[in-house]
CSV table of C-alpha atoms in Angstrom, one decimal:
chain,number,residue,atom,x,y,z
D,1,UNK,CA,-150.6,-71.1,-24.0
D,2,UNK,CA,-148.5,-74.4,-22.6
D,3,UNK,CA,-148.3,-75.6,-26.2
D,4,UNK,CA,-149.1,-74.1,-29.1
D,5,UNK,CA,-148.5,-74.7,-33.0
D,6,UNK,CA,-148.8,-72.8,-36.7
D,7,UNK,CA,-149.0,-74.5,-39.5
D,8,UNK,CA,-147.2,-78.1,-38.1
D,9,UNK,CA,-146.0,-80.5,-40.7
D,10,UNK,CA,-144.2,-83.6,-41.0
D,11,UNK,CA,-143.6,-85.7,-44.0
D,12,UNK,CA,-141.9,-89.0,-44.8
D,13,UNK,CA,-140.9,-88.8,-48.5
D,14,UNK,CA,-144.3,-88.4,-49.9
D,15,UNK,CA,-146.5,-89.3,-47.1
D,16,UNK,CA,-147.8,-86.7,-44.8
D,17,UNK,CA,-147.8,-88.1,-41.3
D,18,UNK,CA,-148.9,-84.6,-39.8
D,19,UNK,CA,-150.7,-81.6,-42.1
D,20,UNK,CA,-150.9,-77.9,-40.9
D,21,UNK,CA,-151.5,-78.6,-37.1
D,22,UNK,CA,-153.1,-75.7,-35.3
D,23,UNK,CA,-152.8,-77.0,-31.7
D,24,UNK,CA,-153.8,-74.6,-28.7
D,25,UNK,CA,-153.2,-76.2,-25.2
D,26,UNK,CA,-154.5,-73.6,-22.6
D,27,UNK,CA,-152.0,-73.6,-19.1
D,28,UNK,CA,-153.9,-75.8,-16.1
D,29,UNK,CA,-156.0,-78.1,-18.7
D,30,UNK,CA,-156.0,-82.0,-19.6
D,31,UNK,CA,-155.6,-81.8,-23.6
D,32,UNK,CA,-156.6,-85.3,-25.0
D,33,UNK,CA,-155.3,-86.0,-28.7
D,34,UNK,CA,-157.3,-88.9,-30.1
D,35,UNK,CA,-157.0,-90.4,-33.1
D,36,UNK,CA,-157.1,-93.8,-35.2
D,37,UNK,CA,-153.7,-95.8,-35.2
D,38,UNK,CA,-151.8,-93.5,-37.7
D,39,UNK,CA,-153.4,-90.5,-37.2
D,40,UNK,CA,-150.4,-88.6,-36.5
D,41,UNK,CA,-150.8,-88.5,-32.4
D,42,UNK,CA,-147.2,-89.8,-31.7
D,43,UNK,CA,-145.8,-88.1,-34.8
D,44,UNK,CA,-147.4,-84.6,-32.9
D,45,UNK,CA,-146.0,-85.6,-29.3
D,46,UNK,CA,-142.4,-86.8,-30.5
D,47,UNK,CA,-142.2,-83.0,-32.5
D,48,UNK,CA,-143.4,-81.5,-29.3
D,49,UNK,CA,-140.4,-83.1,-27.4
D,50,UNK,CA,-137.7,-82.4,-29.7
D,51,UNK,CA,-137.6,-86.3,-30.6
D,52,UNK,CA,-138.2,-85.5,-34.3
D,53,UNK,CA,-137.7,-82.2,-36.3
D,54,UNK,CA,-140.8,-80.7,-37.9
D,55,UNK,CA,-140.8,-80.5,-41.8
D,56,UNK,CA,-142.3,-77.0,-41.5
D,57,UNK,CA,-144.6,-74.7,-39.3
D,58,UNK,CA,-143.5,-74.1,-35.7
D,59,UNK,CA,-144.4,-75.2,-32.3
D,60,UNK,CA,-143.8,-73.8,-29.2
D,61,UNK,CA,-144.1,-75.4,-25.5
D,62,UNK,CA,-143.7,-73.3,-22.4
D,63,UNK,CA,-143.1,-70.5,-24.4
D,64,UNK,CA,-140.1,-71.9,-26.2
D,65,UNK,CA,-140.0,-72.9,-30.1
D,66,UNK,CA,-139.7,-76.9,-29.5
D,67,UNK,CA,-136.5,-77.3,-31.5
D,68,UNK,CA,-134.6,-75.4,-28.7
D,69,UNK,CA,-135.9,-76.9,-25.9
D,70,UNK,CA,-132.7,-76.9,-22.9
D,71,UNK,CA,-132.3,-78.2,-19.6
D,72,UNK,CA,-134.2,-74.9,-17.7
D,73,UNK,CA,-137.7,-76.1,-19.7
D,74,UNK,CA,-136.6,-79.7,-19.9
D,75,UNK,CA,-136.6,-79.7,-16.2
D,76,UNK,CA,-140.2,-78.3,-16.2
D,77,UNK,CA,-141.8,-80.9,-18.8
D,78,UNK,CA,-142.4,-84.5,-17.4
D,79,UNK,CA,-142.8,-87.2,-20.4
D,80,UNK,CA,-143.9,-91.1,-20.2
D,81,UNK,CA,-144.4,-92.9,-23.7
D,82,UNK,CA,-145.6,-96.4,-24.3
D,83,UNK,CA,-142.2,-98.3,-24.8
D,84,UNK,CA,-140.1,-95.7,-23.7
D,85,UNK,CA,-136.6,-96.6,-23.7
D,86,UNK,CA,-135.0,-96.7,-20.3
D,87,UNK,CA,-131.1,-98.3,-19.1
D,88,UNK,CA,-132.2,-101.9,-18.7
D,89,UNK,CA,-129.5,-102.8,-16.4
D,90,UNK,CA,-130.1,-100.4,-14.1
D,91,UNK,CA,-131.8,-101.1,-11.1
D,92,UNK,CA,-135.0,-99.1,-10.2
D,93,UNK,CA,-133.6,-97.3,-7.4
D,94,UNK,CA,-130.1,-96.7,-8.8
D,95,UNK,CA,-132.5,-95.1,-12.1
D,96,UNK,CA,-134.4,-92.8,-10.0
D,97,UNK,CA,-130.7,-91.8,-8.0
D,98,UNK,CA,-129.9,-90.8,-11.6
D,99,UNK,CA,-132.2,-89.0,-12.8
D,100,UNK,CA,-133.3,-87.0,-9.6
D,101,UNK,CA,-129.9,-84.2,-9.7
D,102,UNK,CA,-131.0,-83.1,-13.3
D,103,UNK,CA,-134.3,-81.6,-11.8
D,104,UNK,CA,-133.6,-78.8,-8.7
D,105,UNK,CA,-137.3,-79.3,-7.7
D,106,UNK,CA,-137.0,-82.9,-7.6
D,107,UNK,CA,-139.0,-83.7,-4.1
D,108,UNK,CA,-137.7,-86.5,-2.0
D,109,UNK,CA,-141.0,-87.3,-0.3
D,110,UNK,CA,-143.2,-87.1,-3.2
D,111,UNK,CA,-141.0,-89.7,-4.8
D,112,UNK,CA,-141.0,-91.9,-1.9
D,113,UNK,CA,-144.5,-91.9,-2.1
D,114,UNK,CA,-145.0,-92.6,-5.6
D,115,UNK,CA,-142.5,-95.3,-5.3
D,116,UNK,CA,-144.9,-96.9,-2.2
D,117,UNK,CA,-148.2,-96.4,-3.8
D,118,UNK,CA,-147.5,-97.9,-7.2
D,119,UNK,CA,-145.3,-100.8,-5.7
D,120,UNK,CA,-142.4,-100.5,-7.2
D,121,UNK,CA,-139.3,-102.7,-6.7
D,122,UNK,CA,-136.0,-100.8,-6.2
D,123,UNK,CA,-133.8,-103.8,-6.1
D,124,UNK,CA,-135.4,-105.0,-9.5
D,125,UNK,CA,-133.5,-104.3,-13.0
D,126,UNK,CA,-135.5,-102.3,-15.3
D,127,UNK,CA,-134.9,-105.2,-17.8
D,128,UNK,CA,-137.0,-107.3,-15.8
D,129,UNK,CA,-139.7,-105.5,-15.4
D,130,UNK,CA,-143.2,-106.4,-17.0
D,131,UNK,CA,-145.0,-104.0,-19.5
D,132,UNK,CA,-147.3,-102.4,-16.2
D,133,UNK,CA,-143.9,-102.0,-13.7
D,134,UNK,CA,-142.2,-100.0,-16.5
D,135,UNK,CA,-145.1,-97.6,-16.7
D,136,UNK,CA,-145.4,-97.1,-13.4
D,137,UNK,CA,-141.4,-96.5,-13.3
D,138,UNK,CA,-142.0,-93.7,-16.3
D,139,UNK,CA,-144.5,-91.9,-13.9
D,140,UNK,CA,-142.4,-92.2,-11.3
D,141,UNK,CA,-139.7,-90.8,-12.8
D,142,UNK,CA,-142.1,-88.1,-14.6
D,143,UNK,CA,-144.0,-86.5,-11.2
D,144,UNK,CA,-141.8,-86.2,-8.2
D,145,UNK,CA,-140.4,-82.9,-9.8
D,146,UNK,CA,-143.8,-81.6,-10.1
D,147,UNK,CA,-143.3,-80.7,-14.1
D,148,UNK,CA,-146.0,-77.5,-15.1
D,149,UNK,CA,-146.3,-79.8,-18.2
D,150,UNK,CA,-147.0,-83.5,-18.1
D,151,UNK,CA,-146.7,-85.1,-21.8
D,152,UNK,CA,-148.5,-88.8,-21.8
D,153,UNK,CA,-147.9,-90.9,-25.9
D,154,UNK,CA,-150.2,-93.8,-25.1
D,155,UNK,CA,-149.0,-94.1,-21.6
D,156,UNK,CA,-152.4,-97.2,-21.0
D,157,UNK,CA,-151.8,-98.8,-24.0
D,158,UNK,CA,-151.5,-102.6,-23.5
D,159,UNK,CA,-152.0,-102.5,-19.5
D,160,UNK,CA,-154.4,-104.1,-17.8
D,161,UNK,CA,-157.4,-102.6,-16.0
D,162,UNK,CA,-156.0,-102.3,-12.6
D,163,UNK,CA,-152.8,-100.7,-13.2
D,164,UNK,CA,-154.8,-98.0,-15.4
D,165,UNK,CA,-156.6,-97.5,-12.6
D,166,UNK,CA,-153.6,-97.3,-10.1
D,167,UNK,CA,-152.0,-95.1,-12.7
D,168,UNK,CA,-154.9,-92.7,-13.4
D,169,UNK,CA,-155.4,-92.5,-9.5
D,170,UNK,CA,-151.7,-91.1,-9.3
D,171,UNK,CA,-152.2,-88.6,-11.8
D,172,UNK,CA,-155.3,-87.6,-10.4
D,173,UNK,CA,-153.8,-86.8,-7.4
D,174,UNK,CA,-151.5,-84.0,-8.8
D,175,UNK,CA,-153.5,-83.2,-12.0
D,176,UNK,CA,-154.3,-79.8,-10.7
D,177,UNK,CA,-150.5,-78.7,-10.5
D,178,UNK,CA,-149.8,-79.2,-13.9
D,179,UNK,CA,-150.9,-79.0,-17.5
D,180,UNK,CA,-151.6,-82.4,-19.1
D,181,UNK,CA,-150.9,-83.4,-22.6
D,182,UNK,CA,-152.4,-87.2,-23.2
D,183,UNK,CA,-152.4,-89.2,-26.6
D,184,UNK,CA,-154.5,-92.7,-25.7
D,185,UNK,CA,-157.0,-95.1,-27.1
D,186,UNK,CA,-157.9,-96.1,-23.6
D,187,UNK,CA,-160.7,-93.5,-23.5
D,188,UNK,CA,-163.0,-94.7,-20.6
D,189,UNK,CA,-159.8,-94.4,-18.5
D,190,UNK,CA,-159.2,-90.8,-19.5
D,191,UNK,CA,-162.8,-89.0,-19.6
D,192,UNK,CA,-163.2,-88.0,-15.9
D,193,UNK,CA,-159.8,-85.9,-16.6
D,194,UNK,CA,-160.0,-84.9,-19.7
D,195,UNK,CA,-160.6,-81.1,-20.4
D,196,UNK,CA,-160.2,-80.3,-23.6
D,197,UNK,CA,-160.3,-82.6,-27.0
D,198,UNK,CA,-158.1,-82.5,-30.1
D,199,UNK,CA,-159.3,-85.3,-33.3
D,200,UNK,CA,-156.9,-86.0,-35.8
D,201,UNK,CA,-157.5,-88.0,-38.7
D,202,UNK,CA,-154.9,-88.5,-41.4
D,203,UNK,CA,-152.8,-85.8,-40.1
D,204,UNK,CA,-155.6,-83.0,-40.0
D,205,UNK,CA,-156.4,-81.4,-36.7
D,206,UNK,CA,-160.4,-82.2,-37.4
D,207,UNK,CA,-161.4,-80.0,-34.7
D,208,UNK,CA,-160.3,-79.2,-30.7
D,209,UNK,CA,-162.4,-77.9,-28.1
D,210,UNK,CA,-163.6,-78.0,-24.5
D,211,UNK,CA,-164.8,-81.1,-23.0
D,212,UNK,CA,-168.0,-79.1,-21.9
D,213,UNK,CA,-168.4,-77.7,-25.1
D,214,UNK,CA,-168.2,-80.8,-27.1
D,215,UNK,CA,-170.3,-82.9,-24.3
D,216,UNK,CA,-173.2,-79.5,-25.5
D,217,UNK,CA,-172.9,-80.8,-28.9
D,218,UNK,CA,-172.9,-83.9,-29.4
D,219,UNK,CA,-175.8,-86.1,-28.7
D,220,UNK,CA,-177.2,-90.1,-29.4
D,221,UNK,CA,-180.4,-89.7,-31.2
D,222,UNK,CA,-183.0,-92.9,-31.6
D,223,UNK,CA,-185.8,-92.2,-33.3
D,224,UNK,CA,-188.9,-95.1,-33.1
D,225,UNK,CA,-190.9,-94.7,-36.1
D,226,UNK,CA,-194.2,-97.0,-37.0
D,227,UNK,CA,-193.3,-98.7,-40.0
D,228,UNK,CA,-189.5,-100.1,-40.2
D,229,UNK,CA,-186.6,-97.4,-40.5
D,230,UNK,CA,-184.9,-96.1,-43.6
D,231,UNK,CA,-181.6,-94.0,-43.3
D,232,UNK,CA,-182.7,-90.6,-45.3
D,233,UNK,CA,-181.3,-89.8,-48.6
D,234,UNK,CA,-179.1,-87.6,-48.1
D,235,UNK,CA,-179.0,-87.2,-44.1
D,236,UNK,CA,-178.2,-84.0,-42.4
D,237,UNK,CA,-174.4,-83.1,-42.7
D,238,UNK,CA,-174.6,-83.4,-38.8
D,239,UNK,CA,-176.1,-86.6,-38.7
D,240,UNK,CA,-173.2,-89.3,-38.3
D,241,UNK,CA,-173.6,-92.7,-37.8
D,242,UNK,CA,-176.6,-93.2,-39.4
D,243,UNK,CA,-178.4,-96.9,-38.7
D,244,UNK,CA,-181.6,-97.7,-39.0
D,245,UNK,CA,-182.3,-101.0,-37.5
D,246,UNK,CA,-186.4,-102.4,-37.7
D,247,UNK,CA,-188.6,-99.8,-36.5
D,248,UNK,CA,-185.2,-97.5,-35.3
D,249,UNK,CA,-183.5,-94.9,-36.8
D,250,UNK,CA,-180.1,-94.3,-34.7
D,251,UNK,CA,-177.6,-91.8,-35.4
D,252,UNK,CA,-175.0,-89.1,-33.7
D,253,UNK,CA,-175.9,-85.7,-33.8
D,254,UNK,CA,-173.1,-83.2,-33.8
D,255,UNK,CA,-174.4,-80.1,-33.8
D,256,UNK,CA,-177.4,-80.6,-31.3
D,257,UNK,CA,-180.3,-78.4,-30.8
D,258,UNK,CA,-183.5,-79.7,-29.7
D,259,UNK,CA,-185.2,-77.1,-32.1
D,260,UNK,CA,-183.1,-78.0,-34.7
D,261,UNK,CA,-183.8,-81.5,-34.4
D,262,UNK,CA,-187.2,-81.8,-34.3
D,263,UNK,CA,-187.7,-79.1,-37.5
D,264,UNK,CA,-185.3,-81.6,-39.2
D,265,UNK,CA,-186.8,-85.2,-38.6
D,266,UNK,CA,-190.4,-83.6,-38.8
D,267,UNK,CA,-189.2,-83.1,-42.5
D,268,UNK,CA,-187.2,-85.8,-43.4
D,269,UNK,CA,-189.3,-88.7,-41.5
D,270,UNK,CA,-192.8,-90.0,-41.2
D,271,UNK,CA,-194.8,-91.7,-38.4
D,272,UNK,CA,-192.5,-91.1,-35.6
D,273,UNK,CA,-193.3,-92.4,-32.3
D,274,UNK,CA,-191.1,-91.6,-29.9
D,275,UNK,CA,-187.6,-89.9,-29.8
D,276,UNK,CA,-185.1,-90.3,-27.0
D,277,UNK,CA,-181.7,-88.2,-26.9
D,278,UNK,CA,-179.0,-88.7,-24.7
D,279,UNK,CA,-175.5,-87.7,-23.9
D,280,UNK,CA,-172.7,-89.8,-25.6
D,281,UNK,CA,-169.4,-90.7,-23.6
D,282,UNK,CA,-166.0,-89.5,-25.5
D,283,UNK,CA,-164.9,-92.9,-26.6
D,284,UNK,CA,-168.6,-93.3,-28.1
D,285,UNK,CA,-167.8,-89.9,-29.8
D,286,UNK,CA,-164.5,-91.8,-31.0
D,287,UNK,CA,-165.5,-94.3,-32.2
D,288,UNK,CA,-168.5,-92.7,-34.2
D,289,UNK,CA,-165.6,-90.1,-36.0
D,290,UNK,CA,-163.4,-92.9,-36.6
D,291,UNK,CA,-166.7,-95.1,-38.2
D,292,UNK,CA,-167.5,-91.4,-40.0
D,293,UNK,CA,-164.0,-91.5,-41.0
D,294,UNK,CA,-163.1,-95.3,-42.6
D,295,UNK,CA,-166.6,-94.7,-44.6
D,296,UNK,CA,-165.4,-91.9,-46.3
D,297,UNK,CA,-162.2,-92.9,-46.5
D,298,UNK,CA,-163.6,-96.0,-49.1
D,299,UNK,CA,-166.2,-94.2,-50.6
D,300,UNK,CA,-169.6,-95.7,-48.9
């Protein structure tokens, strides 16, 4: 495994930012770690990275507990974070002159091309550039290496829809070198690359598993029923989401099986008309956890 973790915790005083993460990022795939705001995604990457120092549990990347990372894995693990702090008066190009004699497989052409397609200015100061520019700089600075682990903390956040797609076309194009690591809210963006899922919510590792394997499960029910919907009392445990809106009952299924469903909705409801099933995107899957999750959370 690229990364892996036992039992990952992090407090601040009394408040558990991150409890007993059991992370398992299998070599070659595109690990996305969602989450609400405060979830604990950051908290998870900066650990990873050597940025902060677990409470307890362990974590290892690239073989290596993450708390002795040096320069021979440092130079295999390429990392861009939202805000990352970079040498403002530096110049672009005097950065990347910098940077590249810390890496030995640093390549000179793939660099030159990054620095083309994503339209960076060399001459510019890193101070100067806008939100987008220093993004684009982090990648740039990230790839032409070719890292076997590529760690993203909200690398979209805040950019507009053209550089996410500039910047999700350049990491396409070397996304079967390396294993990604990705933390983003910017799900759309992310789904065609995406492999395998982690969910966090308050800290807890809520589940993780393959794209295809959660795309199997998961599934947007509507059920059109004669007279005017009403949300069952209690609802399957699998049933999230629950709405019933006039004559339509709509809700997330989470452990689908067309036998399964039908048994239970032939129990639980009455005149039903039709009933249509389709797949749900990830960030549909999001946002129906995180929905799941603020209802609990106050008790409705």
């Amino acid at each position: 495994m690229i990364i892996h973790t036992e039992n990952l915790q992090k407090t601040y005083g009394r408040h558990a930012a991150l409890r007993g993460l059991n992370l398992t990022v299998p070599a070659g795939s595109a690990y996305a770690l969602i989450g609400t705001n405060g979830a604990g995604k950051s908290t998870t990457i900066r650990m990873l990275m050597n940025i902060i120092a677990p409470s307890s549990g362990s974590a290892t990347v690239l073989g290596v507990d993450s708390r002795h990372l040096s320069p021979p894995q440092l130079a295999q693990i390429g990392y861009v974070a939202d805000g990352q702090e970079m040498p403002g008066r530096m110049r672009v190009g005097q950065y990347l002159d910098y940077l590249r004699p810390f890496y030995p497989s640093w390549d000179r052409d793939l660099e030159r091309s990054i620095v083309k397609e994503l339209k960076l200015p060399l001459e510019q100061r890193i101070h100067a550039l806008s939100h987008g520019m220093r993004t684009k700089l982090g990648l740039a600075c990230a790839l032409p290496f070719r890292p076997k682990l590529l760690v993203l903390d909200e690398p979209l956040s805040g950019l507009d829809p053209l550089v996410r797609d500039e910047l999700m076309e350049r990491l396409l194009g070397q996304a079967d070198e390396m294993t990604i690591f990705i933390s983003s809210q910017e799900l759309t963006d992310i789904e065609g690359t995406v492999t395998h899922v982690g969910f966090l919510e308050q800290g807890r590792l809520l589940f993780q598993e393959s794209m295809s394997e959660l795309s199997a499960r998961m599934r947007e029910v509507r059920v059109t029923l004669s007279d005017p919907a009403v949300s069952p009392q209690p609802a399957p445990p699998e049933w999230l989401d629950v709405r019933a809106t006039g004559n339509v009952l709509v809700f997330v299924d989470t452990r689908f099986s067309q036998d399964r469903l039908n048994a239970a909705i032939a129990s639980l409801l009455r005149g039903v008309r039709n009933i249509d099933v389709q797949p749900i995107a990830l960030r549909s899957i999001f946002t129906t956890l995180a929905r799941t999750s603020a209802a609990r959370e106050s008790g409705t």
